[in-house]
Coordinates of C-alpha atoms in Angstrom, one line a residue:
M1 CA 3.3 -7.4 -9.2
P2 CA 1.3 -10.6 -7.5
D3 CA 3.2 -13.9 -6.2
P4 CA 2.7 -16.7 -8.8
T5 CA 0.1 -17.9 -6.4
P6 CA -3.6 -17.0 -6.6
A7 CA -4.6 -16.7 -3.2
Q8 CA -6.9 -19.9 -1.6
D9 CA -10.2 -19.9 -0.6
H10 CA -11.6 -20.8 2.6
P11 CA -14.7 -21.9 2.3
H12 CA -15.1 -22.3 5.9
P13 CA -14.8 -19.7 8.4
H14 CA -12.2 -19.5 11.2
D15 CA -12.7 -18.3 14.9
P16 CA -9.5 -15.6 15.3
F17 CA -9.5 -16.4 18.7
V18 CA -8.7 -20.3 18.0
D19 CA -6.0 -19.2 15.2
W20 CA -4.6 -17.2 17.2
V21 CA -3.9 -19.6 20.0
R22 CA -3.3 -22.1 17.5
Q23 CA -0.1 -19.8 16.1
A24 CA 0.7 -18.9 19.5
T25 CA 1.2 -22.4 20.5
P26 CA 4.7 -23.0 19.5
Y27 CA 6.0 -19.9 20.8
I28 CA 4.2 -21.0 24.1
H29 CA 6.3 -24.3 24.5
A30 CA 9.4 -22.7 22.8
H31 CA 9.4 -19.5 25.6
R32 CA 8.6 -21.5 28.5
G33 CA 11.6 -21.5 31.2
R34 CA 12.9 -19.1 28.9
T35 CA 14.8 -15.4 29.8
F36 CA 13.6 -12.5 28.8
V37 CA 15.1 -8.8 29.8
I38 CA 12.4 -6.1 29.2
C39 CA 13.0 -2.4 29.2
F40 CA 10.9 0.7 29.3
G41 CA 11.3 4.0 30.6
G42 CA 9.6 5.9 32.9
E43 CA 7.0 7.5 30.7
A44 CA 5.6 4.0 30.6
V45 CA 5.6 4.2 34.3
A46 CA 3.6 7.5 33.9
D47 CA 1.3 6.3 31.2
P48 CA -2.7 5.3 32.5
G49 CA -2.7 2.1 30.6
F50 CA 0.6 1.0 32.4
A51 CA -1.5 -1.5 34.5
H52 CA -2.1 -3.3 30.7
L53 CA 1.3 -3.5 30.8
I54 CA 2.1 -5.2 33.5
H55 CA -0.7 -7.6 32.9
D56 CA 0.8 -8.5 30.2
I57 CA 4.1 -9.2 31.8
T58 CA 1.7 -10.8 34.4
L59 CA 0.5 -13.1 31.7
L60 CA 4.1 -14.1 30.0
H61 CA 5.7 -15.1 33.6
G62 CA 2.6 -17.3 34.3
L63 CA 3.2 -18.9 31.1
G64 CA 7.0 -20.0 32.2
V65 CA 9.0 -16.7 30.9
R66 CA 11.8 -15.7 33.7
V67 CA 11.3 -12.3 33.2
V68 CA 13.6 -9.2 34.5
L69 CA 13.0 -5.6 33.9
V70 CA 14.5 -2.6 33.8
H71 CA 13.0 0.9 34.1
G72 CA 13.8 4.1 33.8
A73 CA 12.6 7.2 35.4
R74 CA 13.2 10.6 33.1
P75 CA 10.1 12.0 33.5
Q76 CA 10.0 11.5 37.2
I77 CA 13.6 12.8 37.4
E78 CA 13.0 15.8 35.6
A79 CA 9.4 16.8 37.5
R80 CA 11.5 16.7 40.5
L81 CA 14.3 19.1 39.4
T82 CA 11.8 21.0 38.6
Q83 CA 10.3 21.8 41.7
H84 CA 14.0 21.9 43.3
H85 CA 15.0 24.2 40.3
S86 CA 17.1 22.9 38.4
E87 CA 17.5 20.9 35.4
L88 CA 19.7 17.7 33.8
R89 CA 22.5 19.1 31.3
Y90 CA 23.4 17.2 29.4
V91 CA 26.9 17.6 27.1
N92 CA 27.3 15.6 24.3
G93 CA 24.7 13.4 24.4
L94 CA 25.2 12.6 27.8
R95 CA 23.8 13.5 31.1
I96 CA 25.5 15.4 34.2
T97 CA 24.4 14.0 37.6
D98 CA 25.2 16.9 40.2
D99 CA 24.0 16.1 43.7
T100 CA 20.7 18.1 43.3
A101 CA 20.3 15.7 40.7
L102 CA 21.3 12.5 41.9
G103 CA 19.3 13.0 44.7
C104 CA 16.4 13.5 42.1
V105 CA 17.2 10.0 40.9
K106 CA 17.7 8.4 43.9
E107 CA 13.7 9.7 45.0
A108 CA 11.7 9.1 41.4
A109 CA 13.8 5.4 41.4
G110 CA 12.3 4.4 44.7
V111 CA 8.6 6.1 43.7
V112 CA 8.6 4.3 40.6
R113 CA 10.0 0.9 41.7
V114 CA 6.9 1.0 44.4
E115 CA 4.1 2.0 41.6
I116 CA 5.7 -1.4 40.0
E117 CA 5.2 -3.7 42.9
A118 CA 1.4 -2.0 43.9
L119 CA 0.3 -3.3 40.3
F120 CA 2.3 -6.6 40.6
S121 CA 0.3 -7.0 43.9
M122 CA -2.8 -6.3 42.9
G123 CA -5.4 -9.2 42.6
L124 CA -9.0 -7.6 41.9
A125 CA -11.9 -10.4 41.0
D126 CA -12.6 -10.1 37.6
S127 CA -9.0 -8.7 36.2
P128 CA -6.4 -10.2 35.1
M129 CA -4.2 -10.5 38.3
A130 CA -7.5 -12.0 40.0
G131 CA -5.8 -15.2 41.8
V132 CA -2.1 -14.0 40.9
R133 CA 0.5 -13.3 43.3
I134 CA 3.9 -12.8 41.6
P135 CA 6.9 -11.8 44.2
V136 CA 9.0 -8.8 42.9
A137 CA 12.8 -8.8 43.9
S138 CA 14.7 -5.7 43.3
G139 CA 18.4 -5.2 44.8
N140 CA 21.9 -4.0 44.7
F141 CA 22.5 -6.1 41.7
V142 CA 24.9 -4.1 38.9
T143 CA 27.9 -2.8 40.5
A144 CA 29.2 0.7 38.3
R145 CA 31.7 2.9 37.8
P146 CA 31.9 6.7 37.0
L147 CA 31.9 8.0 33.6
G148 CA 34.6 10.1 34.9
V149 CA 35.9 13.5 32.8
L150 CA 35.8 13.4 29.3
D151 CA 36.7 16.2 27.0
G152 CA 37.0 18.1 30.0
V153 CA 33.7 17.6 31.6
D154 CA 33.2 16.1 34.4
Y155 CA 29.7 14.1 34.5
R156 CA 29.6 13.7 38.4
Q157 CA 27.5 10.8 39.1
T158 CA 26.9 9.9 36.1
G159 CA 28.0 6.3 35.8
V160 CA 28.2 3.2 33.5
V161 CA 28.1 -0.6 34.5
R162 CA 30.8 -2.2 35.6
R163 CA 29.4 -6.1 36.8
V164 CA 25.9 -7.3 37.1
D165 CA 25.5 -10.3 39.4
R166 CA 24.3 -12.6 37.7
Q167 CA 24.1 -15.3 40.7
S168 CA 21.9 -12.7 43.2
L169 CA 19.4 -12.4 39.6
V170 CA 19.5 -16.4 38.8
Q171 CA 18.5 -16.8 42.4
R172 CA 15.5 -14.8 42.6
L173 CA 14.6 -16.0 38.9
D174 CA 14.8 -19.6 40.6
A175 CA 12.6 -18.8 43.0
G176 CA 9.9 -17.7 41.3
A177 CA 10.6 -13.8 41.2
V178 CA 10.0 -11.3 38.9
V179 CA 13.3 -9.0 38.7
L180 CA 13.0 -5.1 38.7
M181 CA 16.5 -3.4 38.1
P182 CA 15.8 0.7 38.7
P183 CA 18.3 2.7 37.0
L184 CA 21.2 2.6 39.3
G185 CA 24.4 1.2 40.2
Y186 CA 26.5 1.1 42.9
S187 CA 30.4 1.3 43.6
P188 CA 32.3 -0.6 46.2
T189 CA 32.9 2.2 47.9
G190 CA 29.3 3.2 48.4
E191 CA 28.1 5.7 46.0
V192 CA 25.1 5.6 43.8
F193 CA 25.5 6.0 40.0
N194 CA 22.7 7.5 37.6
L195 CA 23.0 5.1 35.0
S196 CA 21.4 4.5 31.5
A197 CA 18.4 2.1 31.5
A198 CA 19.2 0.7 28.3
D199 CA 22.9 0.0 29.3
V200 CA 21.6 -1.7 32.9
A201 CA 19.4 -3.7 30.4
R202 CA 21.9 -4.5 27.7
S203 CA 24.4 -5.7 30.4
A204 CA 22.3 -7.9 32.6
A205 CA 20.8 -9.8 29.2
I206 CA 24.8 -10.5 28.5
A207 CA 25.3 -11.9 32.1
L208 CA 22.0 -13.5 32.2
K209 CA 22.8 -15.1 28.7
A210 CA 19.2 -13.6 27.9
D211 CA 17.3 -15.2 24.9
K212 CA 15.7 -11.9 24.3
L213 CA 16.0 -7.9 25.0
I214 CA 13.4 -6.3 24.5
F215 CA 12.4 -2.5 24.4
L216 CA 9.3 -1.1 24.6
T217 CA 10.3 2.4 23.2
E218 CA 8.8 5.8 22.9
E219 CA 9.1 5.9 19.3
P220 CA 7.1 3.5 17.0
G221 CA 10.2 1.5 15.5
V222 CA 12.8 1.7 12.6
R223 CA 11.3 3.4 9.8
D224 CA 12.5 2.9 6.0
A225 CA 12.8 6.1 3.7
A226 CA 8.7 5.1 2.8
G227 CA 7.7 5.5 6.4
A228 CA 7.1 1.6 6.5
L229 CA 8.1 -0.3 10.0
V230 CA 11.8 -2.7 9.5
S231 CA 10.5 -5.8 10.8
N232 CA 14.5 -7.3 10.6
V233 CA 17.7 -5.2 11.1
L234 CA 20.9 -6.9 11.2
S235 CA 23.5 -6.1 14.8
G236 CA 26.6 -5.5 12.1
E237 CA 24.1 -3.1 10.4
V238 CA 22.8 -0.7 13.3
E239 CA 25.5 1.8 12.8
S240 CA 25.4 2.2 9.2
L241 CA 21.6 2.6 10.0
L242 CA 22.5 5.1 12.6
A243 CA 24.8 7.3 10.3
A244 CA 22.4 7.2 7.3
T245 CA 18.9 8.3 9.3
P246 CA 17.7 11.4 7.8
G247 CA 16.2 14.5 9.2
P248 CA 13.9 14.3 12.4
A249 CA 10.4 14.6 12.2
P250 CA 8.6 18.6 13.8
H251 CA 7.4 16.2 16.9
Q252 CA 11.1 14.7 17.2
T253 CA 13.9 15.8 19.4
A254 CA 17.2 14.4 19.3
A255 CA 20.1 15.1 21.9
A256 CA 23.3 15.9 20.9
G257 CA 25.1 13.1 19.7
V258 CA 22.4 11.2 18.5
P259 CA 21.8 11.4 14.8
A260 CA 19.2 13.3 13.1
G261 CA 15.8 11.9 12.8
L262 CA 16.2 9.4 16.1
T263 CA 15.8 10.2 19.9
E264 CA 17.9 9.3 22.2
D265 CA 15.4 6.9 23.6
L266 CA 15.5 5.1 19.7
A267 CA 19.2 5.2 19.6
Q268 CA 20.1 3.8 22.5
A269 CA 18.0 1.2 22.1
L270 CA 19.5 0.7 18.6
R271 CA 23.0 0.7 20.2
A272 CA 22.7 -1.5 23.3
G273 CA 20.5 -3.5 21.1
A274 CA 23.0 -4.7 18.6
D275 CA 25.8 -5.0 21.5
A276 CA 24.0 -7.5 23.8
C277 CA 23.3 -9.2 19.7
I278 CA 26.6 -9.5 18.8
Q279 CA 27.8 -10.7 22.5
G280 CA 25.1 -13.1 23.1
V281 CA 21.6 -12.6 23.0
R282 CA 19.7 -14.3 19.9
R283 CA 17.2 -11.7 19.7
V284 CA 16.4 -8.3 20.3
H285 CA 13.2 -6.2 20.0
L286 CA 12.4 -3.1 19.7
I287 CA 8.2 -2.5 20.4
D288 CA 6.3 0.9 20.1
R289 CA 4.7 0.6 23.3
H290 CA 1.7 2.9 22.7
R291 CA 0.3 0.0 21.1
D292 CA -1.8 -2.4 23.5
G293 CA -0.6 -5.6 23.3
A294 CA 2.5 -5.1 21.3
L295 CA 4.2 -7.1 23.4
L296 CA 2.2 -9.9 23.2
R297 CA 2.1 -10.0 19.6
E298 CA 6.0 -9.6 19.1
L299 CA 6.3 -12.6 21.2
Y300 CA 3.4 -15.1 20.1
T301 CA 2.9 -14.2 16.8
R302 CA 4.9 -15.0 13.4
D303 CA 5.4 -11.4 12.5
G304 CA 5.4 -9.5 15.6
S305 CA 4.4 -5.6 15.8
G306 CA 7.8 -4.2 16.4
T307 CA 11.7 -4.5 14.9
L308 CA 14.0 -7.1 15.3
I309 CA 17.8 -7.2 15.6
T310 CA 19.5 -10.4 15.1
G311 CA 23.0 -11.4 13.8
Q312 CA 21.6 -13.5 11.2
P313 CA 18.6 -12.5 8.9
Y314 CA 15.1 -13.6 10.2
E315 CA 14.1 -14.5 7.0
G316 CA 16.1 -16.6 4.8
L317 CA 16.5 -18.4 1.0
R318 CA 18.3 -21.0 1.4
P319 CA 18.4 -24.8 -0.3
A320 CA 15.8 -27.1 1.0
R321 CA 16.8 -30.3 3.3
A322 CA 15.8 -33.4 4.0
E323 CA 13.5 -32.2 7.1
D324 CA 12.0 -29.7 5.6
V325 CA 9.6 -32.1 3.6
T326 CA 6.6 -31.5 5.9
G327 CA 7.0 -28.1 5.8
V328 CA 7.1 -28.0 2.1
L329 CA 3.9 -30.5 1.5
D330 CA 2.4 -28.3 3.9
L331 CA 2.9 -25.4 1.6
L332 CA 1.9 -27.0 -1.8
R333 CA -0.5 -29.4 -0.2
P334 CA -3.7 -26.4 -1.0
L335 CA -2.7 -25.6 -4.2
E336 CA -2.5 -28.9 -5.5
E337 CA -6.2 -29.7 -4.1
R338 CA -7.1 -26.8 -6.3
G339 CA -5.2 -28.3 -9.2
V340 CA -2.5 -25.1 -9.4
L341 CA 0.0 -27.3 -9.2
V342 CA 0.8 -31.1 -9.7
R343 CA 0.4 -33.5 -6.6
R344 CA 3.4 -35.0 -5.4
S345 CA 3.9 -37.7 -2.7
R346 CA 5.8 -37.4 0.1
E347 CA 8.5 -40.2 -1.5
R348 CA 8.7 -38.7 -4.5
L349 CA 9.1 -34.9 -2.6
E350 CA 11.6 -37.2 -0.5
S351 CA 13.8 -38.2 -3.4
E352 CA 13.7 -34.6 -4.9
I353 CA 14.1 -32.8 -2.1
D354 CA 18.1 -31.8 -3.7
R355 CA 16.1 -29.7 -6.2
F356 CA 14.3 -27.4 -4.3
F357 CA 15.1 -23.8 -2.7
L358 CA 12.9 -21.7 0.1
M359 CA 11.9 -19.2 2.1
E360 CA 11.9 -19.5 5.8
R361 CA 10.9 -17.2 8.6
D362 CA 10.9 -18.2 12.3
G363 CA 10.8 -22.1 11.2
L364 CA 7.7 -22.0 8.8
V365 CA 8.4 -22.9 5.3
I366 CA 6.6 -19.5 3.2
A367 CA 7.7 -19.8 -0.4
C368 CA 9.3 -22.1 -2.1
A369 CA 10.6 -23.4 -5.6
A370 CA 12.4 -26.0 -7.6
L371 CA 14.8 -26.6 -10.5
Y372 CA 14.9 -29.2 -12.8
P373 CA 18.0 -29.1 -14.9
Y374 CA 18.5 -31.3 -18.5
P375 CA 21.7 -30.3 -18.9
D376 CA 21.9 -31.9 -23.0
Q377 CA 19.5 -29.2 -24.2
G378 CA 20.8 -25.9 -21.9
M379 CA 17.8 -26.0 -20.2
G380 CA 15.5 -25.6 -16.8
E381 CA 12.5 -26.6 -15.0
L382 CA 11.0 -24.2 -12.9
A383 CA 8.3 -26.5 -11.1
S384 CA 6.4 -25.5 -7.4
V385 CA 6.9 -22.2 -7.3
A386 CA 4.4 -21.5 -4.2
V387 CA 4.1 -18.4 -1.2
H388 CA 2.3 -18.8 1.9
D389 CA -1.5 -16.7 1.6
D390 CA -0.1 -15.0 4.6
Y391 CA 3.3 -13.7 3.0
R392 CA 2.3 -12.7 -0.8
G393 CA 3.7 -9.2 -1.2
G394 CA 7.7 -8.8 -0.4
R395 CA 8.6 -9.4 -3.6
R396 CA 9.4 -13.4 -2.3
G397 CA 8.2 -14.9 -5.8
D398 CA 10.3 -12.7 -7.4
K399 CA 13.9 -13.4 -5.2
L400 CA 13.0 -16.9 -5.3
L401 CA 13.0 -16.5 -9.3
E402 CA 16.3 -14.4 -9.4
H403 CA 18.1 -17.0 -7.4
L404 CA 16.9 -19.7 -9.5
E405 CA 17.9 -17.9 -12.6
T406 CA 21.7 -17.3 -10.9
I407 CA 21.9 -21.1 -10.2
A408 CA 21.2 -21.7 -13.5
R409 CA 23.5 -19.4 -14.9
A410 CA 25.8 -21.1 -12.7
R411 CA 25.2 -24.6 -13.9
G412 CA 25.7 -23.5 -18.3
L413 CA 21.3 -23.6 -18.1
K414 CA 20.5 -21.1 -20.8
R415 CA 16.7 -21.0 -20.9
L416 CA 14.7 -21.7 -17.9
F417 CA 11.1 -23.0 -18.9
V418 CA 8.1 -23.1 -16.8
L419 CA 4.5 -25.3 -17.0
T420 CA 1.4 -23.4 -16.0
T421 CA -2.7 -23.7 -15.6
Q422 CA -3.2 -20.7 -13.8
T423 CA -0.4 -18.4 -13.3
A424 CA 1.1 -17.4 -16.9
H425 CA 0.4 -13.7 -16.2
W426 CA 2.7 -13.9 -13.6
F427 CA 5.1 -15.9 -15.7
Q428 CA 5.0 -13.5 -18.7
E429 CA 5.5 -10.0 -16.7
R430 CA 8.6 -11.5 -15.8
G431 CA 10.4 -12.1 -19.0
F432 CA 8.8 -15.4 -20.2
A433 CA 7.6 -16.0 -24.1
P434 CA 4.7 -18.7 -24.5
A435 CA 6.3 -21.1 -26.8
S436 CA 5.1 -24.8 -28.2
R437 CA 5.1 -28.0 -26.6
A438 CA 7.8 -28.9 -29.0
A439 CA 10.5 -26.8 -27.8
L440 CA 10.7 -28.8 -24.1
P441 CA 13.7 -30.9 -23.5
P442 CA 12.5 -34.3 -25.2
E443 CA 12.1 -36.2 -22.0
K444 CA 9.5 -33.8 -20.5
Q445 CA 7.5 -34.1 -23.7
A446 CA 7.2 -37.6 -22.8
L447 CA 5.5 -36.9 -19.8
Y448 CA 3.5 -34.1 -21.1
N449 CA 0.0 -34.1 -18.9
E450 CA -2.7 -34.0 -22.2
R451 CA -5.3 -33.2 -19.2
R452 CA -3.7 -30.8 -17.9
N453 CA -3.0 -29.1 -20.8
S454 CA -0.5 -26.9 -19.4
L455 CA 0.9 -23.7 -20.9
V456 CA 4.3 -24.1 -21.8
F457 CA 6.8 -20.8 -21.3
I458 CA 10.4 -20.4 -22.0
K459 CA 12.5 -17.6 -20.6
D460 CA 16.4 -16.9 -22.2
L461 CA 19.1 -16.1 -19.5
A462 CA 20.9 -13.6 -20.4
A463 CA 24.5 -14.1 -19.3

């Protein structure tokens, strides 16, 4: 169903690049000086397009983002195990790292580190790295412990993060370096442990109180039953989401202990991200690393390109406040200029802002509506129903209407009425019936604008 406000005309074509820069500018300012932990697997490193990802990370650094990179090395490890006629064993979804496997882990981690450092050292003219020099710092930042014996199985040199050296990481970031963290941990006794990159990234983000934890995943992201990308998942919903995931697609293989329909990679990212969010990391992003530029799109556009894990909804419906006046005016102004809505002055809106309810997405007012009660007649007026052009669909108009109907009932109102000139069908499809001007409250009849000649619709509110 369409939203109640018709699409706006754009008489002057816009330059897409200029529009993108203007949209990105608030995020450039917001991200400057922030700490982002970015995790990707060894598959990304082996991809011929990996240099493009490094170029994008270089841009983040140039825009003032403090970057910590955590890399995996699974395909590189498996290639070395094949050379040794061995394999990495899994029991209950957990790796068993014997001496041969640990040697391969060390070799693979070292090679991946060198490859990443080499890409950050590029400085070819006519390339994104021209004139750029970014120091890369790595080290023994992670103290780990053995996973131990579980259900009679000794997992040998597979470990879990015990502590992250926050002070050392902050020193490197303060010096302007990109910090590189391999999937390795060290014990006070000098042992080396094979760690999950997701565990390292989660622990680093929590220790640094990072502003964002970003997983560049091998899968397209979290999908709903229809296959559409889920843009926002609450941290408290992750476990139920994992448990409810349907069977795997033919091309997917899930490790033991991983919910059906999810690869180990995506399941680990979801669990690690939810835990990080619960422990203070405000936003966790899951992005398909196969999409060129997806990282920049996620960070510098309002709608992003992946799945966001947050503690609170990313898009919410709430009563308007005094500080929302400018945002509501910006939403209403184009519709007022076209005669769809009655023009309101700032002064009037400031005095009536408590009548408004709005939907907000990352600080932008994307939809609003107002409720004016006439308690003596048991009626309420629904006014200024508007949805931003970029956010039509998603039933936002319906959600606003349902919310205001609930509020009207709670206030003892029996009927809602609306005056409209161009959106009659939308309201009729939602239960509003044509009515005469005489059916309006007397005060509203006295204010009726003959020149607008608005149509009147009324809806009875069922108990």
